[in-house]
Amino acid sequence: MAHDKRLLIVEDDEAFARTLKRSFERRGYEVALADSLEGVQALLAGGSFGHAVVDLKLGPQSGLACVQALHAHDPAMLIVVLTGFASIATAVEAIKLGATNYLAKPSNTDDIEAAFARGAGNPDTPLAPRPTSIKTLEWEHIHEVLKDSDFNISEAARRLGMHRRTLARKLAKRQVG
């Protein structure tokens, strides 16, 4: 199998990982699954991949460590971060660490393949002012603090000056995963 049709899916939700795997296999990819940084490292010891899909939140771990390890192993690998925990801060970090693209869930196989194809940026993208609501600013700030506290809700709540349960309720309202 060609190197460019080898895909690594890093996802801790087993059902979603299996569904994504079957979908990519129907498109001719050879797919391997991992659910942690340790799993990624074990698979990389056995070979290389042309593509990777990495979930941002892997249980207590951050998928950003996986992005960094994959990019260090093969800088040419096309890496898409797929998350239900999207924020500007984590998108910027993912790209800095070597991700090719960043998609918010729900995304399907077509979206992911299109993200692999869009490896380069578009300098002709129109620059338009983005109206930002207070709720959006709050949500982005919460995600930035969560990222800075390694997704530890108790520590993030302390840094935000709110009760842990209040933060947990806010996160539950926005389908994190």
mmCIF file of C-alpha atoms in Angstrom:
data_model
loop_
_atom_site.group_PDB
_atom_site.id
_atom_site.type_symbol
_atom_site.label_atom_id
_atom_site.label_comp_id
_atom_site.label_asym_id
_atom_site.label_seq_id
_atom_site.Cartn_x
_atom_site.Cartn_y
_atom_site.Cartn_z
ATOM 1 C CA MET A 1 0.000 0.000 0.000
ATOM 2 C CA ALA A 2 1.315 3.435 -0.889
ATOM 3 C CA HIS A 3 2.595 5.597 1.954
ATOM 4 C CA ASP A 4 0.147 8.361 1.034
ATOM 5 C CA LYS A 5 -2.886 6.075 1.521
ATOM 6 C CA ARG A 6 -1.859 5.049 5.054
ATOM 7 C CA LEU A 7 -3.983 6.808 7.674
ATOM 8 C CA LEU A 8 -3.623 6.956 11.439
ATOM 9 C CA ILE A 9 -6.764 7.802 13.419
ATOM 10 C CA VAL A 10 -6.102 8.955 16.994
ATOM 11 C CA GLU A 11 -9.463 8.893 18.776
ATOM 12 C CA ASP A 12 -10.515 7.696 22.229
ATOM 13 C CA ASP A 13 -14.194 7.224 21.304
ATOM 14 C CA GLU A 14 -14.079 3.603 20.075
ATOM 15 C CA ALA A 15 -17.396 3.686 18.211
ATOM 16 C CA PHE A 16 -16.513 6.885 16.340
ATOM 17 C CA ALA A 17 -13.006 5.577 15.570
ATOM 18 C CA ARG A 18 -14.405 2.315 14.123
ATOM 19 C CA THR A 19 -16.952 4.213 12.003
ATOM 20 C CA LEU A 20 -14.305 6.580 10.659
ATOM 21 C CA LYS A 21 -11.950 3.657 10.005
ATOM 22 C CA ARG A 22 -14.544 1.758 7.952
ATOM 23 C CA SER A 23 -15.414 4.877 5.980
ATOM 24 C CA PHE A 24 -11.777 5.558 5.057
ATOM 25 C CA GLU A 25 -11.129 1.876 4.251
ATOM 26 C CA ARG A 26 -14.002 2.026 1.721
ATOM 27 C CA ARG A 27 -12.069 4.901 0.097
ATOM 28 C CA GLY A 28 -8.933 2.792 -0.273
ATOM 29 C CA TYR A 29 -6.975 3.822 2.821
ATOM 30 C CA GLU A 30 -5.034 1.447 5.024
ATOM 31 C CA VAL A 31 -6.109 2.582 8.497
ATOM 32 C CA ALA A 32 -4.545 2.135 11.937
ATOM 33 C CA LEU A 33 -6.133 3.222 15.213
ATOM 34 C CA ALA A 34 -4.613 4.655 18.397
ATOM 35 C CA ASP A 35 -6.288 6.146 21.457
ATOM 36 C CA SER A 36 -3.344 7.835 23.176
ATOM 37 C CA LEU A 37 0.135 9.287 22.689
ATOM 38 C CA GLU A 38 1.604 5.949 23.756
ATOM 39 C CA GLY A 39 -0.445 4.164 21.084
ATOM 40 C CA VAL A 40 0.728 6.653 18.463
ATOM 41 C CA GLN A 41 4.369 6.140 19.420
ATOM 42 C CA ALA A 42 3.996 2.348 19.239
ATOM 43 C CA LEU A 43 2.487 2.556 15.734
ATOM 44 C CA LEU A 44 5.148 5.023 14.534
ATOM 45 C CA ALA A 45 7.844 2.563 15.614
ATOM 46 C CA GLY A 46 6.423 0.147 13.033
ATOM 47 C CA GLY A 47 6.240 2.530 10.095
ATOM 48 C CA SER A 48 5.017 5.836 8.775
ATOM 49 C CA PHE A 49 1.710 7.278 7.648
ATOM 50 C CA GLY A 50 0.812 9.807 4.985
ATOM 51 C CA HIS A 51 -2.232 11.114 6.859
ATOM 52 C CA ALA A 52 -3.485 11.404 10.428
ATOM 53 C CA VAL A 53 -6.739 12.451 12.073
ATOM 54 C CA VAL A 54 -6.232 13.446 15.712
ATOM 55 C CA ASP A 55 -8.936 14.174 18.274
ATOM 56 C CA LEU A 56 -8.015 17.170 20.421
ATOM 57 C CA LYS A 57 -9.233 15.663 23.689
ATOM 58 C CA LEU A 58 -8.067 12.112 24.382
ATOM 59 C CA GLY A 59 -9.487 11.373 27.814
ATOM 60 C CA PRO A 60 -7.247 13.239 30.236
ATOM 61 C CA GLN A 61 -4.594 13.833 27.541
ATOM 62 C CA SER A 62 -4.390 16.541 24.921
ATOM 63 C CA GLY A 63 -4.219 15.458 21.297
ATOM 64 C CA LEU A 64 -1.776 18.319 20.715
ATOM 65 C CA ALA A 65 1.014 16.099 22.081
ATOM 66 C CA CYS A 66 0.119 13.534 19.405
ATOM 67 C CA VAL A 67 0.196 16.223 16.701
ATOM 68 C CA GLN A 68 3.658 17.244 17.872
ATOM 69 C CA ALA A 69 4.927 13.634 17.884
ATOM 70 C CA LEU A 70 3.460 12.895 14.432
ATOM 71 C CA HIS A 71 4.941 16.049 12.920
ATOM 72 C CA ALA A 72 8.349 15.326 14.489
ATOM 73 C CA HIS A 73 8.252 11.786 13.050
ATOM 74 C CA ASP A 74 7.317 12.952 9.530
ATOM 75 C CA PRO A 75 6.994 16.690 8.767
ATOM 76 C CA ALA A 76 5.344 15.860 5.412
ATOM 77 C CA MET A 77 2.452 14.000 7.079
ATOM 78 C CA LEU A 78 -0.945 15.653 6.562
ATOM 79 C CA ILE A 79 -2.515 15.993 10.021
ATOM 80 C CA VAL A 80 -6.099 17.079 10.646
ATOM 81 C CA VAL A 81 -7.197 17.881 14.195
ATOM 82 C CA LEU A 82 -10.853 16.959 14.671
ATOM 83 C CA THR A 83 -12.593 18.229 17.774
ATOM 84 C CA GLY A 84 -15.816 19.123 19.466
ATOM 85 C CA PHE A 85 -13.709 21.371 21.684
ATOM 86 C CA ALA A 86 -12.883 23.984 19.051
ATOM 87 C CA SER A 87 -11.362 27.311 19.988
ATOM 88 C CA ILE A 88 -9.063 29.827 18.366
ATOM 89 C CA ALA A 89 -6.331 29.128 20.939
ATOM 90 C CA THR A 90 -6.261 25.369 20.302
ATOM 91 C CA ALA A 91 -6.484 25.860 16.523
ATOM 92 C CA VAL A 92 -3.443 28.130 16.577
ATOM 93 C CA GLU A 93 -1.501 25.702 18.776
ATOM 94 C CA ALA A 94 -2.418 22.736 16.562
ATOM 95 C CA ILE A 95 -1.158 24.528 13.446
ATOM 96 C CA LYS A 96 2.031 25.648 15.219
ATOM 97 C CA LEU A 97 2.685 22.044 16.266
ATOM 98 C CA GLY A 98 2.332 20.748 12.710
ATOM 99 C CA ALA A 99 -1.349 20.157 11.940
ATOM 100 C CA THR A 100 -2.356 20.814 8.358
ATOM 101 C CA ASN A 101 -5.935 21.648 9.230
ATOM 102 C CA TYR A 102 -8.378 21.899 12.137
ATOM 103 C CA LEU A 103 -12.021 20.843 11.935
ATOM 104 C CA ALA A 104 -14.811 21.197 14.454
ATOM 105 C CA LYS A 105 -17.127 18.238 15.010
ATOM 106 C CA PRO A 106 -19.397 17.132 13.571
ATOM 107 C CA SER A 107 -17.288 16.464 10.484
ATOM 108 C CA ASN A 108 -17.531 13.533 8.124
ATOM 109 C CA THR A 109 -15.097 11.661 5.902
ATOM 110 C CA ASP A 110 -15.705 14.075 3.000
ATOM 111 C CA ASP A 111 -14.824 17.046 5.240
ATOM 112 C CA ILE A 112 -11.654 15.344 6.460
ATOM 113 C CA GLU A 113 -10.508 14.379 2.956
ATOM 114 C CA ALA A 114 -11.160 17.941 1.774
ATOM 115 C CA ALA A 115 -9.061 19.195 4.705
ATOM 116 C CA PHE A 116 -6.199 16.898 3.631
ATOM 117 C CA ALA A 117 -6.442 18.368 0.120
ATOM 118 C CA ARG A 118 -6.292 21.935 1.460
ATOM 119 C CA GLY A 119 -2.713 21.624 2.650
ATOM 120 C CA ALA A 120 -1.754 25.186 1.791
ATOM 121 C CA GLY A 121 -3.389 28.384 2.938
ATOM 122 C CA ASN A 122 -5.230 30.759 0.626
ATOM 123 C CA PRO A 123 -3.765 34.287 0.569
ATOM 124 C CA ASP A 124 -6.867 35.511 -1.329
ATOM 125 C CA THR A 125 -9.212 34.760 1.555
ATOM 126 C CA PRO A 126 -11.224 37.937 2.110
ATOM 127 C CA LEU A 127 -10.522 39.775 5.326
ATOM 128 C CA ALA A 128 -13.791 40.782 6.865
ATOM 129 C CA PRO A 129 -14.498 42.042 10.330
ATOM 130 C CA ARG A 130 -15.862 39.301 12.515
ATOM 131 C CA PRO A 131 -18.605 40.420 14.837
ATOM 132 C CA THR A 132 -17.917 38.791 18.157
ATOM 133 C CA SER A 133 -20.498 38.389 20.850
ATOM 134 C CA ILE A 134 -19.744 38.456 24.555
ATOM 135 C CA LYS A 135 -20.695 34.752 24.718
ATOM 136 C CA THR A 136 -18.176 33.914 21.975
ATOM 137 C CA LEU A 137 -15.429 35.895 23.706
ATOM 138 C CA GLU A 138 -16.226 34.133 26.993
ATOM 139 C CA TRP A 139 -16.191 30.720 25.288
ATOM 140 C CA GLU A 140 -12.830 31.418 23.599
ATOM 141 C CA HIS A 141 -11.335 32.673 26.878
ATOM 142 C CA ILE A 142 -12.547 29.558 28.708
ATOM 143 C CA HIS A 143 -10.932 27.340 26.051
ATOM 144 C CA GLU A 144 -7.677 29.256 26.216
ATOM 145 C CA VAL A 145 -7.540 28.838 30.000
ATOM 146 C CA LEU A 146 -8.461 25.141 29.676
ATOM 147 C CA LYS A 147 -5.614 24.648 27.190
ATOM 148 C CA ASP A 148 -3.183 26.496 29.459
ATOM 149 C CA SER A 149 -4.208 24.265 32.377
ATOM 150 C CA ASP A 150 -3.844 21.046 30.339
ATOM 151 C CA PHE A 151 -7.648 20.601 30.251
ATOM 152 C CA ASN A 152 -7.831 20.250 34.046
ATOM 153 C CA ILE A 153 -11.299 21.594 34.845
ATOM 154 C CA SER A 154 -10.568 22.267 38.517
ATOM 155 C CA GLU A 155 -7.414 24.248 37.713
ATOM 156 C CA ALA A 156 -9.123 26.120 34.869
ATOM 157 C CA ALA A 157 -12.027 27.050 37.165
ATOM 158 C CA ARG A 158 -9.558 28.371 39.745
ATOM 159 C CA ARG A 159 -7.790 30.472 37.106
ATOM 160 C CA LEU A 160 -11.122 31.781 35.821
ATOM 161 C CA GLY A 161 -12.292 32.624 39.325
ATOM 162 C CA MET A 162 -15.377 30.437 39.163
ATOM 163 C CA HIS A 163 -16.614 27.314 40.890
ATOM 164 C CA ARG A 164 -15.648 24.030 39.222
ATOM 165 C CA ARG A 165 -19.303 22.988 38.881
ATOM 166 C CA THR A 166 -20.156 26.283 37.171
ATOM 167 C CA LEU A 167 -17.418 25.682 34.613
ATOM 168 C CA ALA A 168 -18.536 22.070 34.143
ATOM 169 C CA ARG A 169 -22.116 23.257 33.477
ATOM 170 C CA LYS A 170 -20.903 25.812 30.914
ATOM 171 C CA LEU A 171 -18.870 23.115 29.138
ATOM 172 C CA ALA A 172 -21.793 20.657 29.192
ATOM 173 C CA LYS A 173 -23.994 23.181 27.387
ATOM 174 C CA ARG A 174 -21.635 23.272 24.378
ATOM 175 C CA GLN A 175 -21.235 19.529 23.631
ATOM 176 C CA VAL A 176 -17.524 19.081 24.441
ATOM 177 C CA GLY A 177 -15.833 15.958 23.113
#
